[in-house]
Short mmCIF file of C-alpha atoms in Angstrom, two decimals:
data_model
loop_
_atom_site.label_atom_id
_atom_site.label_comp_id
_atom_site.label_asym_id
_atom_site.label_seq_id
_atom_site.Cartn_x
_atom_site.Cartn_y
_atom_site.Cartn_z
CA MET M 159 0.00 0.00 0.00
CA ASP M 160 1.24 3.50 -0.80
CA ALA M 161 2.21 5.28 2.37
CA SER M 162 0.17 8.37 1.58
CA THR M 163 -2.93 7.20 -0.19
CA GLY M 164 -4.15 3.87 1.15
CA GLY M 165 -5.40 1.08 -1.04
CA ASN M 166 -9.04 0.04 -1.17
CA GLY M 167 -10.43 3.11 -2.85
CA SER M 168 -7.62 3.87 -5.27
CA GLY M 169 -8.04 1.01 -7.68
CA ALA M 170 -9.50 1.00 -11.18
CA GLY M 171 -13.06 0.45 -9.95
CA ASN M 172 -13.12 3.56 -7.77
CA PRO M 173 -16.28 5.59 -8.57
CA VAL M 174 -14.77 8.79 -7.08
CA PRO M 175 -13.62 11.25 -9.81
CA PRO M 176 -9.81 11.64 -9.73
CA ASP M 177 -9.96 15.39 -9.06
CA ALA M 178 -12.59 15.21 -6.30
CA TRP M 179 -10.08 15.38 -3.46
CA GLU M 180 -8.41 18.48 -4.88
CA GLN M 181 -11.48 20.72 -4.96
CA THR M 182 -11.56 23.57 -2.46
CA ASP M 183 -14.74 22.57 -0.63
CA MET M 184 -13.63 18.95 -0.39
CA ARG M 185 -10.17 19.88 0.91
CA ALA M 186 -11.77 22.08 3.59
CA ALA M 187 -14.11 19.27 4.67
CA LEU M 188 -11.23 16.78 4.82
CA ALA M 189 -8.99 19.14 6.80
CA ALA M 190 -11.79 19.65 9.35
CA ARG M 191 -12.53 15.88 9.37
CA GLU M 192 -16.18 16.73 8.63
CA ILE M 193 -17.04 13.33 7.24
CA SER M 194 -20.72 14.20 6.76
CA ALA M 195 -19.67 17.04 4.45
CA VAL M 196 -17.24 14.70 2.62
CA TYR M 197 -20.02 12.17 2.03
CA ARG M 198 -22.44 14.86 0.83
CA LEU M 199 -19.86 16.12 -1.66
CA LEU M 200 -19.28 12.57 -2.88
CA ARG M 201 -23.03 12.22 -3.43
CA LYS M 202 -22.88 15.36 -5.58
CA HIS M 203 -20.17 13.63 -7.61
CA GLY M 204 -22.59 10.78 -8.24
CA VAL M 205 -21.19 8.33 -5.67
CA SER M 206 -24.06 6.39 -4.08
CA GLN M 207 -24.50 5.58 -0.38
CA ARG M 208 -24.07 1.92 -1.27
CA GLN M 209 -20.73 2.65 -2.97
CA ILE M 210 -19.52 4.75 -0.03
CA ALA M 211 -20.47 1.94 2.35
CA ALA M 212 -18.67 -0.66 0.24
CA MET M 213 -15.46 1.39 0.05
CA THR M 214 -15.35 2.35 3.73
CA GLY M 215 -16.52 -0.97 5.17
CA GLN M 216 -19.50 0.70 6.85
CA SER M 217 -23.14 -0.31 6.73
CA GLN M 218 -25.49 1.77 4.61
CA SER M 219 -27.31 2.81 7.80
CA GLU M 220 -24.02 4.14 9.24
CA VAL M 221 -23.38 6.11 6.04
CA SER M 222 -26.94 7.46 6.21
CA GLU M 223 -26.45 8.60 9.83
CA ILE M 224 -23.20 10.36 8.93
CA LEU M 225 -24.90 12.07 5.99
CA LYS M 226 -27.50 13.34 8.44
CA GLY M 227 -24.77 14.90 10.57
CA ARG M 228 -23.40 12.24 12.91
CA GLN M 229 -19.79 13.12 13.71
CA VAL M 230 -16.91 10.70 13.20
CA MET M 231 -14.09 11.21 15.70
CA ALA M 232 -12.54 7.77 16.30
CA TYR M 233 -9.07 7.69 14.77
CA ASP M 234 -9.36 4.12 13.50
CA VAL M 235 -12.63 4.90 11.71
CA LEU M 236 -11.15 8.04 10.13
CA THR M 237 -8.16 6.12 8.79
CA ARG M 238 -10.41 3.34 7.47
CA ILE M 239 -12.54 5.92 5.67
CA ALA M 240 -9.46 7.66 4.24
CA ASP M 241 -7.89 4.42 3.02
CA GLY M 242 -11.16 3.04 1.70
CA LEU M 243 -11.99 6.13 -0.33
CA GLY M 244 -8.41 6.66 -1.49
CA VAL M 245 -7.98 9.98 0.31
CA PRO M 246 -4.37 11.05 0.89
CA ARG M 247 -4.08 10.73 4.66
CA GLY M 248 -2.30 14.03 4.98
CA TYR M 249 -5.40 15.82 3.72
CA MET M 250 -7.13 14.75 6.95
CA GLY M 251 -4.15 15.33 9.23
CA LEU M 252 -3.79 11.61 9.87
CA ALA M 253 -0.55 9.78 10.61
CA TYR M 254 1.03 8.26 7.51
CA ASP M 255 2.09 4.89 8.82
CA GLU M 256 1.34 2.44 11.59
CA THR M 257 4.28 3.38 13.80
CA THR M 258 3.40 7.08 13.68
CA ALA M 259 -0.26 6.31 14.23
CA ILE M 260 0.56 4.36 17.37
CA ARG M 261 2.84 7.11 18.61
CA VAL M 262 0.22 9.79 18.01
CA VAL M 263 -2.96 8.14 19.28
CA GLY M 264 -2.14 4.71 20.62
CA SER M 265 -3.13 1.48 18.94
CA SER M 266 -6.85 1.38 18.21
CA GLY M 267 -6.92 -2.07 16.69
CA GLY M 268 -8.85 -4.75 18.51
CA ARG M 269 -11.02 -4.29 21.52
CA GLN M 270 -11.19 -0.52 22.01
CA ALA M 271 -12.09 0.28 18.42
CA GLU M 272 -15.05 -2.07 18.42
CA GLU M 273 -16.51 -1.50 21.87
CA ASP M 274 -19.54 0.64 22.46
CA GLU M 275 -18.69 3.97 24.14
CA SER M 276 -20.63 3.07 27.30
CA VAL M 277 -18.61 -0.16 27.59
CA LYS M 278 -15.37 1.82 27.26
CA ARG M 279 -16.52 4.18 30.01
CA ARG M 280 -17.31 1.31 32.36
CA ARG M 281 -13.98 -0.38 31.61
CA PHE M 282 -12.06 2.82 32.32
CA LEU M 283 -14.07 3.37 35.51
CA ALA M 284 -13.19 -0.15 36.69
CA HIS M 285 -9.52 0.49 35.93
CA ALA M 286 -9.65 3.83 37.76
CA ALA M 287 -11.24 2.18 40.79
CA GLN M 288 -8.54 -0.49 40.84
CA VAL M 289 -5.77 2.10 40.72
CA THR M 290 -7.38 4.43 43.27
CA MET M 291 -8.25 1.71 45.73
CA GLY M 292 -4.77 0.23 45.75
CA ALA M 293 -4.60 -2.47 43.03
CA ALA M 294 -1.26 -3.26 41.40
CA VAL M 295 -0.41 -1.29 38.29
CA PHE M 296 1.46 -2.31 35.16
CA GLY M 297 -0.43 -5.61 35.28
CA PRO M 298 -2.11 -7.51 32.43
CA GLU M 299 -4.67 -4.76 31.87
CA SER M 300 -2.22 -1.90 31.39
CA GLY M 301 -0.97 -3.17 28.07
CA THR M 302 -4.45 -3.02 26.55
CA TRP M 303 -4.57 0.75 26.56
CA SER M 304 -1.92 1.42 23.93
CA SER M 305 0.87 -0.34 22.08
CA GLY M 306 4.47 0.79 22.32
CA PRO M 307 5.80 2.85 19.43
CA ALA M 308 9.04 2.19 17.60
CA ARG M 309 11.96 2.80 19.94
CA THR M 310 14.42 5.66 19.71
CA PRO M 311 17.77 5.76 21.54
CA ALA M 312 17.64 6.74 25.22
CA PRO M 313 20.40 7.22 27.81
CA GLY M 314 21.59 4.09 29.58
CA ARG M 315 21.47 5.89 32.92
CA ILE M 316 19.50 8.98 33.87
CA GLY M 317 19.53 11.50 36.70
CA MET M 318 17.34 14.31 37.98
CA THR M 319 18.46 16.57 35.13
CA ASP M 320 16.81 14.25 32.61
CA VAL M 321 13.58 14.19 34.61
CA ARG M 322 13.57 17.98 34.95
CA GLN M 323 13.81 18.19 31.15
CA VAL M 324 10.66 16.07 30.86
CA GLU M 325 8.91 18.34 33.37
CA ALA M 326 10.04 21.49 31.56
CA ALA M 327 8.76 20.18 28.23
CA THR M 328 5.37 19.42 29.80
CA ARG M 329 5.13 22.92 31.31
CA ALA M 330 5.95 24.59 27.99
CA LEU M 331 3.51 22.46 26.01
CA ARG M 332 0.75 22.92 28.59
CA SER M 333 1.04 26.70 28.25
CA LEU M 334 0.62 26.34 24.47
CA ASP M 335 -2.46 24.19 25.04
CA TYR M 336 -4.03 26.82 27.32
CA GLN M 337 -3.39 29.62 24.85
CA TYR M 338 -3.99 28.01 21.45
CA GLY M 339 -5.85 24.75 22.10
CA GLY M 340 -4.92 21.09 21.94
CA GLY M 341 -4.92 20.98 18.15
CA PHE M 342 -1.93 23.32 18.12
CA CYS M 343 0.39 21.20 20.26
CA ARG M 344 -0.99 17.67 20.64
CA ASP M 345 1.39 15.94 18.24
CA ALA M 346 4.33 17.70 19.91
CA VAL M 347 3.16 16.43 23.32
CA VAL M 348 2.93 12.86 22.08
CA ALA M 349 6.29 13.10 20.33
CA GLN M 350 7.87 14.18 23.62
CA LEU M 351 6.06 11.38 25.39
CA SER M 352 7.25 8.82 22.86
CA TRP M 353 10.84 9.68 23.75
CA GLY M 354 10.20 10.13 27.48
CA GLN M 355 8.71 6.64 27.78
CA GLN M 356 12.09 5.21 26.79
CA LEU M 357 13.59 6.63 29.97
CA LEU M 358 11.64 4.04 31.96
CA GLU M 359 14.11 1.46 30.66
CA SER M 360 17.16 3.47 31.73
CA SER M 361 18.87 2.72 35.02
CA ALA M 362 18.42 5.29 37.79
CA THR M 363 18.30 5.69 41.55
CA GLU M 364 14.95 5.09 43.26
CA PRO M 365 14.27 8.83 43.86
CA VAL M 366 14.92 9.54 40.17
CA LYS M 367 12.68 6.67 39.07
CA SER M 368 9.88 7.81 41.35
CA ARG M 369 10.03 11.38 40.05
CA LEU M 370 10.19 10.08 36.47
CA PHE M 371 6.97 8.10 37.00
CA VAL M 372 5.24 11.28 38.11
CA ALA M 373 6.73 13.41 35.30
CA LEU M 374 5.61 10.93 32.63
CA ALA M 375 2.21 10.56 34.28
CA ASP M 376 1.76 14.32 33.99
CA GLN M 377 2.87 14.22 30.36
CA HIS M 378 0.40 11.40 29.61
CA SER M 379 -2.26 13.48 31.32
CA LEU M 380 -1.46 16.43 29.03
CA ALA M 381 -1.52 14.10 26.01
CA GLY M 382 -4.94 12.88 27.14
CA TRP M 383 -6.20 16.42 27.63
CA THR M 384 -5.02 17.65 24.23
CA SER M 385 -6.46 14.52 22.61
CA PHE M 386 -9.79 15.28 24.30
CA ASP M 387 -9.58 18.88 23.10
CA THR M 388 -9.22 17.70 19.49
CA GLY M 389 -12.01 15.13 19.70
CA LEU M 390 -9.84 11.98 19.87
CA MET M 391 -11.68 10.30 22.74
CA ASP M 392 -10.15 6.80 22.54
CA SER M 393 -6.69 8.31 22.51
CA ALA M 394 -7.57 10.49 25.50
CA ARG M 395 -8.82 7.49 27.44
CA GLY M 396 -5.63 5.52 26.71
CA HIS M 397 -3.34 8.34 27.81
CA PHE M 398 -5.33 8.96 30.99
CA ALA M 399 -5.23 5.25 31.85
CA ASN M 400 -1.44 5.23 31.47
CA ALA M 401 -1.23 8.44 33.49
CA LEU M 402 -3.14 6.76 36.33
CA ASP M 403 -0.78 3.79 36.35
CA LEU M 404 2.34 5.96 36.38
CA ALA M 405 0.99 8.38 39.01
CA LYS M 406 0.15 5.45 41.27
CA GLN M 407 3.59 3.95 40.70
CA GLY M 408 5.11 7.31 41.65
CA ASP M 409 2.89 7.39 44.76
CA SER M 410 1.39 10.72 43.75
CA HIS M 411 -2.15 10.93 45.15
CA PRO M 412 -2.65 14.53 43.93
CA LEU M 413 -1.83 13.54 40.36
CA VAL M 414 -4.15 10.51 40.53
CA ALA M 415 -6.87 12.93 41.64
CA ASN M 416 -6.04 15.29 38.80
CA VAL M 417 -6.15 12.57 36.14
CA LEU M 418 -9.51 11.33 37.41
CA TYR M 419 -10.82 14.91 37.35
CA ARG M 420 -9.71 15.29 33.73
CA MET M 421 -11.22 12.00 32.59
CA GLY M 422 -14.40 12.95 34.41
CA ARG M 423 -14.46 16.13 32.33
CA VAL M 424 -14.29 14.00 29.20
CA TYR M 425 -17.41 12.17 30.35
CA LEU M 426 -19.20 15.43 31.19
CA HIS M 427 -18.47 16.49 27.63
CA GLN M 428 -20.04 13.26 26.40
CA ASP M 429 -23.22 13.94 28.43
CA ALA M 430 -22.41 11.01 30.72
CA ALA M 431 -22.74 12.99 33.96
CA ASN M 432 -23.35 9.92 36.14
CA ASP M 433 -20.12 8.22 34.98
CA ALA M 434 -18.28 11.53 35.35
CA LEU M 435 -19.54 11.86 38.92
CA LYS M 436 -18.17 8.40 39.79
CA LEU M 437 -14.72 9.40 38.52
CA PHE M 438 -14.85 12.69 40.44
CA GLN M 439 -15.78 10.77 43.59
CA LEU M 440 -12.85 8.40 43.09
CA GLY M 441 -10.66 11.43 42.54
CA GLN M 442 -11.98 12.86 45.79
CA ILE M 443 -10.60 9.81 47.64
CA ALA M 444 -7.14 10.38 46.13
CA ALA M 445 -7.35 14.13 46.80
CA GLN M 446 -8.16 13.57 50.47
CA GLU M 447 -5.34 11.00 50.72
CA SER M 448 -2.97 13.66 49.42
CA GLY M 449 -3.98 16.19 52.05
CA SER M 450 -4.30 18.85 49.33
CA GLU M 451 -7.25 21.16 49.99
CA LEU M 452 -6.78 22.60 46.50
CA ALA M 453 -7.17 19.18 44.87
CA VAL M 454 -10.29 18.58 46.98
CA ALA M 455 -11.66 21.97 45.85
CA VAL M 456 -11.18 21.04 42.20
CA LEU M 457 -13.01 17.73 42.61
CA CYS M 458 -15.87 19.28 44.60
CA ALA M 459 -16.41 21.95 41.94
CA ASN M 460 -16.60 19.35 39.21
CA GLU M 461 -18.91 17.11 41.26
CA ALA M 462 -21.17 20.17 41.52
CA TRP M 463 -21.12 20.50 37.74
CA ALA M 464 -22.07 16.84 37.32
CA TYR M 465 -24.94 17.14 39.80
CA ALA M 466 -26.18 20.27 38.00
CA LEU M 467 -26.24 18.40 34.68
CA MET M 468 -28.19 15.61 36.43
CA GLY M 469 -30.76 18.16 37.65
CA ASN M 470 -29.84 17.81 41.34
CA GLU M 471 -29.73 21.47 42.36
CA ASP M 472 -29.38 20.84 46.12
CA GLN M 473 -26.31 18.62 45.76
CA ALA M 474 -24.80 20.97 43.15
CA MET M 475 -25.05 23.91 45.55
CA LYS M 476 -23.73 21.86 48.47
CA LEU M 477 -20.63 20.74 46.53
CA LEU M 478 -20.04 24.20 45.10
CA GLY M 479 -20.09 25.62 48.63
CA ARG M 480 -17.64 23.00 49.83
CA SER M 481 -15.34 23.75 46.89
CA LYS M 482 -15.20 27.41 47.91
CA ASP M 483 -14.52 26.47 51.54
CA GLU M 484 -11.70 24.08 50.60
CA PHE M 485 -10.19 26.69 48.28
CA ALA M 486 -10.24 29.28 51.06
CA ARG M 487 -8.20 26.89 53.26
CA ALA M 488 -5.79 25.79 50.50
CA ASP M 489 -2.11 26.69 50.42
CA VAL M 490 -2.18 27.75 46.77
CA ALA M 491 1.40 29.10 46.75
CA ASN M 492 2.85 25.70 47.68
CA ALA M 493 0.40 23.49 45.81
CA GLU M 494 1.55 20.86 43.32
CA SER M 495 2.06 22.19 39.80
CA TRP M 496 -0.83 20.26 38.27
CA VAL M 497 -3.46 21.84 40.55
CA LYS M 498 -2.11 25.38 40.58
CA PHE M 499 -4.32 26.19 37.59
CA PHE M 500 -7.26 26.30 40.03
CA ASN M 501 -7.03 29.85 41.31
CA GLU M 502 -9.57 32.47 42.32
CA THR M 503 -10.49 33.05 38.68
CA ASP M 504 -11.30 29.37 38.27
CA VAL M 505 -13.49 29.44 41.38
CA TYR M 506 -15.55 32.18 39.74
CA ALA M 507 -15.52 30.28 36.45
CA MET M 508 -16.78 27.05 38.01
CA THR M 509 -19.40 28.95 40.03
CA GLY M 510 -20.64 30.57 36.84
CA THR M 511 -20.54 27.28 34.94
CA VAL M 512 -22.64 25.40 37.51
CA HIS M 513 -25.20 28.19 37.72
CA THR M 514 -25.33 28.39 33.90
CA VAL M 515 -26.33 24.72 33.71
CA LEU M 516 -28.99 25.29 36.36
CA ALA M 517 -30.16 28.51 34.65
CA GLN M 518 -31.20 26.53 31.60
CA ARG M 519 -33.85 24.91 33.85
CA ASN M 520 -34.46 27.86 36.16
CA ALA M 521 -33.58 31.34 34.86
CA GLU M 522 -33.27 32.61 38.46
CA HIS M 523 -29.73 31.22 38.45
CA THR M 524 -28.61 33.87 35.94
CA LYS M 525 -28.34 36.37 38.81
CA TYR M 526 -25.59 34.19 40.30
CA ALA M 527 -24.00 33.10 37.03
CA ILE M 528 -23.60 36.54 35.43
CA PRO M 529 -21.47 38.23 38.15
CA ALA M 530 -19.29 35.13 38.61
CA LEU M 531 -18.67 34.75 34.88
CA THR M 532 -18.02 38.48 34.49
CA ARG M 533 -15.32 38.31 37.18
CA ALA M 534 -13.75 35.28 35.46
CA VAL M 535 -13.74 36.91 32.02
CA GLU M 536 -12.18 40.09 33.38
CA SER M 537 -9.41 38.08 35.06
CA TYR M 538 -8.35 35.86 32.16
CA THR M 539 -5.19 36.95 30.38
CA ASP M 540 -4.28 36.28 26.74
CA ASP M 541 -2.51 33.05 27.66
CA MET M 542 -5.86 31.57 28.78
CA ALA M 543 -7.74 32.20 25.54
CA ARG M 544 -9.63 28.90 25.53
CA SER M 545 -10.98 29.35 29.06
CA LYS M 546 -11.93 32.92 28.23
CA ALA M 547 -13.88 31.72 25.17
CA PHE M 548 -15.73 29.19 27.35
CA MET M 549 -16.73 31.85 29.88
CA LEU M 550 -17.69 34.49 27.29
CA SER M 551 -19.98 31.96 25.66
CA ALA M 552 -21.58 31.04 29.01
CA LEU M 553 -21.94 34.72 29.94
CA ALA M 554 -23.65 35.52 26.64
CA THR M 555 -25.99 32.55 27.15
CA ASN M 556 -27.02 33.86 30.58
CA HIS M 557 -27.75 37.34 29.25
CA LEU M 558 -29.99 35.82 26.57
CA LEU M 559 -31.76 33.73 29.22
CA ASP M 560 -32.12 36.89 31.32
CA GLY M 561 -33.79 38.74 28.43
CA ASP M 562 -30.88 41.13 27.85
CA ILE M 563 -30.56 40.12 24.21
CA ASP M 564 -28.64 43.14 22.92
CA HIS M 565 -25.89 42.77 25.54
CA GLY M 566 -25.91 38.98 25.20
CA ALA M 567 -25.35 39.26 21.46
CA LYS M 568 -22.43 41.66 21.94
CA ILE M 569 -20.72 39.25 24.34
CA GLY M 570 -21.57 36.36 22.00
CA PHE M 571 -19.67 38.07 19.18
CA LYS M 572 -16.68 38.48 21.52
CA ALA M 573 -16.86 34.76 22.31
CA ILE M 574 -16.78 33.89 18.60
CA GLU M 575 -13.86 36.25 17.98
CA CYS M 576 -11.93 34.63 20.82
CA ALA M 577 -12.82 31.09 19.71
CA GLU M 578 -11.72 31.64 16.12
CA SER M 579 -8.06 31.80 17.16
CA ILE M 580 -8.15 28.47 19.04
CA LYS M 581 -7.69 24.96 17.63
CA SER M 582 -10.19 23.19 19.88
CA GLU M 583 -13.23 21.06 19.19
CA ARG M 584 -14.32 21.61 22.79
CA VAL M 585 -14.77 25.33 22.23
CA LYS M 586 -17.27 24.61 19.48
CA ASP M 587 -19.11 22.11 21.63
CA ARG M 588 -19.23 24.42 24.65
CA MET M 589 -20.80 27.15 22.49
CA ARG M 590 -23.78 24.97 21.49
CA PRO M 591 -26.03 26.30 24.32
CA LEU M 592 -25.37 29.84 23.09
CA GLN M 593 -26.30 28.82 19.56
CA ALA M 594 -29.50 27.16 20.83
CA GLU M 595 -30.57 30.23 22.83
CA ALA M 596 -29.82 32.56 19.90
CA GLU M 597 -31.84 30.38 17.52
CA ARG M 598 -34.80 30.40 19.94
CA ARG M 599 -34.88 34.21 19.75
CA ARG M 600 -34.64 34.61 15.99
CA ASN M 601 -37.53 37.07 16.04
CA ASN M 602 -35.09 39.52 17.63
CA ALA M 603 -32.65 41.14 15.18
CA ASP M 604 -29.65 40.96 17.53
CA ALA M 605 -30.24 37.30 18.34
CA ARG M 606 -30.77 36.49 14.66
CA GLU M 607 -27.49 38.18 13.74
CA LEU M 608 -25.70 36.20 16.46
CA ALA M 609 -27.31 32.92 15.33
CA ASP M 610 -26.25 33.58 11.72
CA ARG M 611 -22.72 34.46 12.82
CA LEU M 612 -22.51 31.23 14.81
CA LYS M 613 -23.60 29.24 11.74
CA ILE M 614 -20.67 30.74 9.82
CA PHE M 615 -18.35 29.93 12.74
CA TYR M 616 -19.42 26.28 12.78
CA ALA M 617 -19.17 25.97 9.00
CA ALA M 618 -15.60 27.39 8.91
#
């Protein structure tokens, strides 16, 4: 098979016109991995649903669902579609060969690719419970999360300097993620991780080994977070599972708590609030073990978010109050690096976020959400562009819910302007409530203008 084009769809019987992949609209759809748009364009070229199904190995019902707008995010499915249709993989930003694919997203062949998403969530939850409650790590299960990439040379013996280099790389890449989104730096994170993993085979003193476990756990966590930010959910799950194992091996309860918080956020994003809550509660155990009030505050705030999404206002308010109390007691200046992100601005942001969810059921909550979100937006600097986009979108949503449509639309336009500079699928997803509220108010000129501008944003 040619390294750049794949095989099944490139033969003589291919019904796709040779120049189809070079047309501007098709190239844009491929670059954005908008498979529904790709399939619609193929239909315009005279390629039938049956032919698309035959080339991609999908059922006709799957093709029909994608044509109707179902998103395709799984890496293995994207590569199968690219190879089946004869699309140059580079046009979709996919890895060109198996070794690179494994390095970038982890092996998706076999069990994970075929399992239903709810099964994957339960399996990860079981793994998280085993790690949190004291089970051995690096056992038979750990190898199922991802396959090892091709090896590159690593030092025979390492010291603290080598570990500090891993930590420095993670800090630098995390700052890029905050400012520009996971799509900007994800491959760089995984490339660093591919090399850093080799250090586990180098000889070192026990203190060096222990710190290396924690450093690589944090790097896996960042790889998981940037994968999540770009919509690669299976890859995110694999990296977070490895991060849990390494954090446990390094005896870092705060980092275990942090990884569980991040994976819980993935499940919130997937509208699986109950599963997310279970991970946050496991994380709470690790946070309390660590003695870090700041880690406890983070977990409480996210438990509040999960309860809000489940419609349990009383529990949401109780956990939000506890989060604020724990934050007030926390020694922020001396907190571990991976929880230092949770500062006063984030307390306001989480307060506003929880009340925004509740406001969509009871508009009375806008009076709590709006001041909290306003404080958060005013505090975010340019290096936190993604978080600022999230909060601007939520703030605009609350103003629309509150009936202040003119002001809500103005803030909505600011949210779009901020979001346009960020490579993040999550930003688009987090702006859906704003789009829904703007569409509901189309009889108002300001809301209609905002709704139309959001349509352009999503089509870009």
